[in-house]
Each structure stands twice: as structure tokens, then as C-alpha cells.
Coordinates of C-alpha atoms in Angstrom, one line a residue:
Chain A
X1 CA 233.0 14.1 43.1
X2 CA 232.2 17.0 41.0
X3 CA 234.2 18.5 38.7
X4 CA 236.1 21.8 38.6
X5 CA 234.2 24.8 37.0
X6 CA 235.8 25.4 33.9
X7 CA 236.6 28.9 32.9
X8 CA 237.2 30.2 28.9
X9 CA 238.8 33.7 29.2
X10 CA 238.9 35.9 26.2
X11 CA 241.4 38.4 26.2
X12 CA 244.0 39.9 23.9
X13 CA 246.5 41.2 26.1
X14 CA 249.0 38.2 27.4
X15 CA 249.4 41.0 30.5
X16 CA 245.6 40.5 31.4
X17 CA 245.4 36.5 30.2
X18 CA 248.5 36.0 33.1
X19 CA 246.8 38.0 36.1
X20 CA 243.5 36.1 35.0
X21 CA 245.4 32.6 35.0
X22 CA 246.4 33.2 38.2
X23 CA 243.6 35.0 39.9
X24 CA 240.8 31.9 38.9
X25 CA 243.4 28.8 39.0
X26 CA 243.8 29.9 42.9
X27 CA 240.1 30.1 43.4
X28 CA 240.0 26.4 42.6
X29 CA 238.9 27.2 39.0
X30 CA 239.8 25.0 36.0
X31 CA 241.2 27.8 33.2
X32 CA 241.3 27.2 29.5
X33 CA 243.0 30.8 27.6
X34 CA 241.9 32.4 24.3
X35 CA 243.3 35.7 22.5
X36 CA 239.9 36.3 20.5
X37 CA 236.9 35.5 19.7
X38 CA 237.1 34.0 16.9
X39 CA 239.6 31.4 19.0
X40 CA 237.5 31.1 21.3
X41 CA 234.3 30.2 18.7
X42 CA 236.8 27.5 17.3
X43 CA 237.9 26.2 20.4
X44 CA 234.0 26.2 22.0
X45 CA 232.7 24.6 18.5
X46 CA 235.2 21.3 19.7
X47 CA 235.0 21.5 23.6
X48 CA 233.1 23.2 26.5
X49 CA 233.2 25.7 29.2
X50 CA 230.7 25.9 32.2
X51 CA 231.6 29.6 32.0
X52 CA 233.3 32.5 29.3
X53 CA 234.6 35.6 30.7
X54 CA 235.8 37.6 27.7
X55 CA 236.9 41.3 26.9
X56 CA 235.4 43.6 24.8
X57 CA 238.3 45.6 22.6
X58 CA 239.9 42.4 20.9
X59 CA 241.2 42.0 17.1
X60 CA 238.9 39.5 14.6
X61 CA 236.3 39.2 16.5
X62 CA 235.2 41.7 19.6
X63 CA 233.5 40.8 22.4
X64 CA 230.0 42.0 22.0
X65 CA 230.7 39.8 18.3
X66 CA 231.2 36.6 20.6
X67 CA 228.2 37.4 22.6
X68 CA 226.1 37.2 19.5
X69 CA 227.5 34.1 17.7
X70 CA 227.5 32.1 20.8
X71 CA 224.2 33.2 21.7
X72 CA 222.9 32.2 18.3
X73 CA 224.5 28.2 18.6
X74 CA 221.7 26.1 20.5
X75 CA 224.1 24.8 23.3
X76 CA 225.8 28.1 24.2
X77 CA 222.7 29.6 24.3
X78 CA 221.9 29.8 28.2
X79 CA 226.1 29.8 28.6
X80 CA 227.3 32.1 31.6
X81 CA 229.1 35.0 29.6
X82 CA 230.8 37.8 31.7
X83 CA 231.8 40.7 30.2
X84 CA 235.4 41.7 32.0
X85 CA 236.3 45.3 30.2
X86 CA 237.8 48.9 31.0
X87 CA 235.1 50.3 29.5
X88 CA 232.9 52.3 31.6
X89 CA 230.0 53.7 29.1
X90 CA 226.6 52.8 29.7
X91 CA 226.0 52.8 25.9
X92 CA 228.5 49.7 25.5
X93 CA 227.2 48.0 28.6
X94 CA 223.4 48.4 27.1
X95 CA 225.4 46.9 24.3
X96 CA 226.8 43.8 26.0
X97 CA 222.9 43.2 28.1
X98 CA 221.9 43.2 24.3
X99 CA 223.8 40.9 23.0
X100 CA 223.0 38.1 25.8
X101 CA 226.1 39.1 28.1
X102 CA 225.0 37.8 31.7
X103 CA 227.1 40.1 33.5
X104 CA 229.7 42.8 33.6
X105 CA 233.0 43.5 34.8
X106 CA 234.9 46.4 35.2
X107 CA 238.9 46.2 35.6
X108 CA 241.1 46.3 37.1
X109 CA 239.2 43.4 38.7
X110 CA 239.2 42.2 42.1
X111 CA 239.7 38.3 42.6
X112 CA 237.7 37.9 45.2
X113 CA 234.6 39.8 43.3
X114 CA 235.6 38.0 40.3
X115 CA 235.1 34.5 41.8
X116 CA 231.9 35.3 43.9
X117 CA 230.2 36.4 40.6
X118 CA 231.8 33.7 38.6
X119 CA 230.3 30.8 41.4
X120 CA 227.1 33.0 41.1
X121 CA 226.5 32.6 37.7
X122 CA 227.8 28.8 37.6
X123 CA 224.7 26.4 36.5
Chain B
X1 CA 240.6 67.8 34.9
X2 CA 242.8 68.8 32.4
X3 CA 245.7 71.2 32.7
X4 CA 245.9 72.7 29.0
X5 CA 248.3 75.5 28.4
X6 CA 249.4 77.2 25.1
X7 CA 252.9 77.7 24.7
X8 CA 254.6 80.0 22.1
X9 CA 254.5 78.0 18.7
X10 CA 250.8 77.9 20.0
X11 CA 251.0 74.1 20.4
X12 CA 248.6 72.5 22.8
X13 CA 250.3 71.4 26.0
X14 CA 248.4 68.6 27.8
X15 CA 249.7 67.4 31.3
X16 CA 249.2 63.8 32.2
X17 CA 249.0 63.4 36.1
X18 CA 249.3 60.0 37.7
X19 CA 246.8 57.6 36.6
X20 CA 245.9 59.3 34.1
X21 CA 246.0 58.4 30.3
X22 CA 245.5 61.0 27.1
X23 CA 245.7 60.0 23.3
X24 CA 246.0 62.4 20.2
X25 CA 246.3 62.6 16.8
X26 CA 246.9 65.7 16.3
X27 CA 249.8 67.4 15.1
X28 CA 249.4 70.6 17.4
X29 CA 249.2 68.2 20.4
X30 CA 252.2 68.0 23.0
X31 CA 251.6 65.4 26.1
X32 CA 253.8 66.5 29.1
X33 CA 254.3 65.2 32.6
X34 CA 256.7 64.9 35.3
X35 CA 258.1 61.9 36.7
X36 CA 259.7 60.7 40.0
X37 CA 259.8 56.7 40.9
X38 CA 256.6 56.9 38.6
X39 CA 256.5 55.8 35.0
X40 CA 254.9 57.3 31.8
X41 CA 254.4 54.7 29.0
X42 CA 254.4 56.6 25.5
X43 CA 253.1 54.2 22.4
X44 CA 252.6 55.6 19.3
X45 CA 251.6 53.9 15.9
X46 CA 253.4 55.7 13.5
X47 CA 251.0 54.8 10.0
X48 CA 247.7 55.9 12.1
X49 CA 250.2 59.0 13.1
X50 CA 248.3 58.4 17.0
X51 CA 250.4 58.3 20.0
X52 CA 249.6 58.4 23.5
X53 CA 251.1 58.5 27.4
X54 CA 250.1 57.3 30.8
X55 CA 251.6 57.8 34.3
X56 CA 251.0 55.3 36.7
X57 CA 252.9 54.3 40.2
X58 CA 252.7 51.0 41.3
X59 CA 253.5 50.7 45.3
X60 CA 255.4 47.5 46.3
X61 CA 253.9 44.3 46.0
X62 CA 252.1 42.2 48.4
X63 CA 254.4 39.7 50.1
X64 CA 253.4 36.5 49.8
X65 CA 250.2 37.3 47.6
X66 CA 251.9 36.6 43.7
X67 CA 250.6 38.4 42.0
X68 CA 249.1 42.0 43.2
X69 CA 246.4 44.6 42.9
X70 CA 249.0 47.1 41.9
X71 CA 250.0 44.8 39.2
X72 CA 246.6 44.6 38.0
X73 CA 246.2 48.9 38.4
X74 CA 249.7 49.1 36.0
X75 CA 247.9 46.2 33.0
X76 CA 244.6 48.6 33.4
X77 CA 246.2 51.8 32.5
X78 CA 248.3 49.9 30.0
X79 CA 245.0 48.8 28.7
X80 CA 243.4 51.8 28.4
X81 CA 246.0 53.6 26.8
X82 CA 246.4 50.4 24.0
X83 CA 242.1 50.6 24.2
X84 CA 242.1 54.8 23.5
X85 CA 244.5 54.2 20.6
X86 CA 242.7 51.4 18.6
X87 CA 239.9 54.0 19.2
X88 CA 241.7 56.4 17.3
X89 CA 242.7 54.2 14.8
X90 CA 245.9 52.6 15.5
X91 CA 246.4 48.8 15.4
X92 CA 248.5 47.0 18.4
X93 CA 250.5 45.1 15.9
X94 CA 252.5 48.9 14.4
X95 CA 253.0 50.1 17.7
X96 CA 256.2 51.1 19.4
X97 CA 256.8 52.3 23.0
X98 CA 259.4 54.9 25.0
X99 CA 259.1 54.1 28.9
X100 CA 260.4 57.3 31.3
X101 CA 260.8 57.6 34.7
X102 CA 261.4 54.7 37.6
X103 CA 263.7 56.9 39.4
X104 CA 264.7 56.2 43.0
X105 CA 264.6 59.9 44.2
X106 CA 265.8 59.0 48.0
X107 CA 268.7 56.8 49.0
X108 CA 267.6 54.5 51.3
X109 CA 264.4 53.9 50.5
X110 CA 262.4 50.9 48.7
X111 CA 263.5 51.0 45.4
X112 CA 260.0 51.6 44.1
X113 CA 261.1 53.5 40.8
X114 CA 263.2 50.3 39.9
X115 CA 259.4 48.1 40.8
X116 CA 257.5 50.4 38.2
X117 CA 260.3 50.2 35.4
X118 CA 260.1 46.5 35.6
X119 CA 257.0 46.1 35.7
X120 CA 256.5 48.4 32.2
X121 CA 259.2 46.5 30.2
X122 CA 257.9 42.9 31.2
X123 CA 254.1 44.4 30.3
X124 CA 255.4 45.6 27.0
X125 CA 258.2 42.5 26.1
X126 CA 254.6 40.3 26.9
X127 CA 252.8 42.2 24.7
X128 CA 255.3 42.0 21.7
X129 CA 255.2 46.4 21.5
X130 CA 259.0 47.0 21.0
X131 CA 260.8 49.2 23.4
X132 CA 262.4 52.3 21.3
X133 CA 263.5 53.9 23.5
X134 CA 263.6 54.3 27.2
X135 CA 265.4 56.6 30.0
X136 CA 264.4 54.9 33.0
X137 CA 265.7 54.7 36.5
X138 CA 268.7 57.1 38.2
X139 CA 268.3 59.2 41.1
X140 CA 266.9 62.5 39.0
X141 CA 263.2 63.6 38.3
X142 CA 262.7 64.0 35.3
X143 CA 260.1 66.3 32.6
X144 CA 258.5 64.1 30.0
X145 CA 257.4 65.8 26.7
X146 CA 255.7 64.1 24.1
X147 CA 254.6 64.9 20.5
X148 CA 252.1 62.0 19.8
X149 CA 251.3 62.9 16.5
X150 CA 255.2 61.6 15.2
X151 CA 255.5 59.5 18.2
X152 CA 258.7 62.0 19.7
X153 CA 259.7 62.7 22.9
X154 CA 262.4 64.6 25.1
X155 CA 263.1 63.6 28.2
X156 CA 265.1 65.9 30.7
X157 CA 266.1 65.9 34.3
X158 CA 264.6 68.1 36.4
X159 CA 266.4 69.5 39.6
X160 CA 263.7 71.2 41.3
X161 CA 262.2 68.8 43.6
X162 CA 259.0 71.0 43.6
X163 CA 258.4 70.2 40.2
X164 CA 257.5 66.9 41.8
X165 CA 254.8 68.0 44.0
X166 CA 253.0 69.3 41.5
X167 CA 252.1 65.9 40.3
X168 CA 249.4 64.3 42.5
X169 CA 249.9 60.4 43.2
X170 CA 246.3 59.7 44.7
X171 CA 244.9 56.5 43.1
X172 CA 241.7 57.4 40.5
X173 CA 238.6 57.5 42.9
X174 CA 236.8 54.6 41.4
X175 CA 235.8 51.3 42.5
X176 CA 237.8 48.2 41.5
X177 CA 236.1 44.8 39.8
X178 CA 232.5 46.1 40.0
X179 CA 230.3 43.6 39.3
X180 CA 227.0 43.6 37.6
X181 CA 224.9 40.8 36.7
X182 CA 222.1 41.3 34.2

């Protein structure tokens, strides 16, 4: 029996973190939550994710700054990132394909799109 | 668009219309809109001296869905009014809030202002941005202005139910949860 994709989302509103809970856990997807990137990097250095879907504005450590890191660490090298964001400039999504992001996002998302692109990009 | 006007102390007058979201620091600056069962979320940080308002409407939620897209429209243009602030330079952690609006302008009918209103104090109690002030629900329109500069407002009913009109509630054209893989 396979497992559950598991799904690291990296978000620093609670608002965003709850609709995201709720949108992937009733897709069937297995959710781990974290406010930044830099709680993210510590929580990916100890455990895995098949998948990180993370936002871009976030305090400590943004997302384009988690693209990078992970993208330099051997074993998150080919990881699924999605870039989920209100930001709509082509500059900061050139930023994001630049740093290694795999795909982007714009909210408010849709659930359904969400999880199509999410089983998409699952290895 | 923007509706700018000038008014006598030659201060800037910006209206917000629904769905939209505008951010200043400048001292010159007033943000105005008017309000029926819609809300307008004011946060200002009062160290950056940046402030900011949206006006958003979120229709009744979905039975038997949990949560909602309109919940998921009201966290977007809470977000982008936190995001166009730490743009400006204000940090989450100093800012405060107002919350106007959330009237139920018709007896009788869903009790949408009472929907929106909840829905803004849960986002911000979530969020740990304390409430300063608020004037939320009743039965009145009300006019919304809002120096963001030094993070004041003044909130007053309006009795001309015209006033209303001139506030469009069409949802942004745009489409929702694009998705585009690299």
C-alpha cells in the first residue's frame, strides 16, 4: 500500500496555514505546517516531504531564500517546490524559476487546481 | 482605477472600492470608502508611520463545503494589504487594526454584514494584530476615512442610501489558483 503524499507548507499567516490544512488533508494529502523558512530548513534537515509548497513574503527566511538553500542540499535537490503567493509580477516569478521553484501559484487558490498540480509534480 | 480627489487642506483623498487594497505613507494621504454589509480592514504600523485599508465582501458560505472560496477571497485581500505594508516598510509584529462596516442594511435578509465582520476579527485574533478599534455591524452605511500615515480614522453613518451605489461590489476580474509549472 503506498503511502500518503506528504505535503510541507510554508506560510506565515495562521489564516492561510488553516485554509491550506484543510484544502490538502481532504484531498487525501498527508500535511506537515511551517511559519518560515528557516522552520521549514530545520524541520526538512530531520525529516522529509515528497512535496513543499511555500509562500514568498515570510519573516527570517523568504521564500525565494528556501528555494535556494534547499536547492543547494544534495537530497532536496530535485524536491517538488511550489511557489503559492499573491504576487503577480513576472520579475518575482522569473525570480522564483531562478531559484529552482518547480511551479507557481497564485492565491487565492483553488483546491481542486491546487491538488491536480500538487499530484502532477509528485515523484 | 483610482478615484483621487483634492479636498481643501489639499490632502490627497484616495477611495478604496470593493476588493480593492491601497497602502501609504504619506502624511498628505487620506484612504476613504463607504461601507454597507461590506468590511474595510485598516492596519497601520505606527513606528514605520504606514497604514493601509481594504474592502472586501464575502457572500455566504457554501453549505456543507467547510471551508469556502469566499473565505479564501477575505485571507487574500488580508494578505495583500499585510504584503503591501511590509513593502513599505512595516513589520507584522507592530501592527494594529480598526475593522468598519458589517452592517445588515435590510431587515430580513441573510445577515451577510454580521458573516464579513466575523470573518475579519477571527482573521485578525489568528493573526495576533490587535483590534483597536472597531464600529462594526448595525443597520446604517457608513463613510470610512482614514489617515494612514498616524494610523486615524472616523467613521460616520451615512443616510443616503445612494452613497452605497457608488461603490461597485463586482469581484476583481482575475483568475483564481492559476497554476504554472516550470
Amino acid at each position: 500500500m503506498s503511502h500518503p503524499t506528504k505535503i510541507l507548507t510554508v506560510d506565515d499567516s495562521a489564516s492561510m496555514r488553516a485554509l491550506l490544512l484543510h484544502a490538502l488533508q481532504a484531498q487525501g494529502f498527508e500535511v506537515v505546517q511551517a511559519e518560515d523558512g528557516i522552520e521549514a530548513l530545520e524541520w526538512l534537515a530531520a525529516n522529509d516531504a515528497d512535496i513543499v509548497i511555500t509562500d514568498i513574503n515570510m519573516p527570517r527566511l523568504d521564500g525565494f531564500g528556501l528555494i535556494e538553500r534547499l536547492r543547494s542540499i544534495a537530497r532536496h535537490r530535485d524536491r517538488p517546490i511550489l511557489v503559492l503567493t499573491t504576487e503577480s509580477s513576472d520579475e518575482k516569478k522569473a525570480r522564483a524559476r531562478q531559484a529552482g521553484a518547480t511551479g507557481w501559484i497564485v492565491k487565492p487558490f483553488d483546491p481542486e487546481k491546487l491538488a491536480t498540480a500538487v499530484r502532477r509534480v509528485a515523484h | 482605477m483610482n478615484h483621487v480627489t483634492s479636498d481643501a487642506s489639499a490632502r490627497q483623498r484616495v477611495t478604496v472600492m470593493q476588493g480593492q487594497v491601497k497602502v501609504s505613507a504619506h502624511p498628505d494621504m487620506l484612504l476613504t470608502t463607504v461601507l454597507g454589509s461590506c468590511v474595510a480592514a485598516c492596519l497601520f504600523d505606527p513606528e514605520a508611520g504606514v497604514g493601509g485599508m481594504n474592502h472586501f465582501l464575502l457572500s455566504e458560505p457554501v453549505s456543507g463545503r467547510g471551508t469556502t472560496a469566499d473565505e479564501h477571497y477575505g485571507v487574500y485581500l488580508m494578505e495583500l494589504l499585510i504584503n503591501e505594508m511590509l513593502s513599505q516598510g512595516a513589520f507584522k509584529r507592530r501592527m494594529k487594526a480598526h475593522l468598519y462596516g458589517g452592517a445588515n442594511l435590510h431587515a430580513g435578509m441573510q445577515r451577510i454584514g454580521t458573516v464579513n465582520g466575523a470573518f475579519a476579527r477571527e482573521f485578525l485574533a489568528r493573526e495576533g494584530i490587535p483590534l483597536t478599534h472597531s464600529d462594526l455591524g448595525g443597520t446604517h452605511a457608513r463613510r470610512v476615512d482614514f489617515l494612514p500615515e498616524i494610523g486615524r480614522a472616523r467613521s460616520r453613518h451615512v443616510h443616503d442610501a445612494r452613497a452605497i451605489e457608488l461603490t461597485p461590489v463586482n469581484r476583481p476580474v482575475r483568475a483564481t489558483g492559476d497554476v504554472e509549472l516550470f
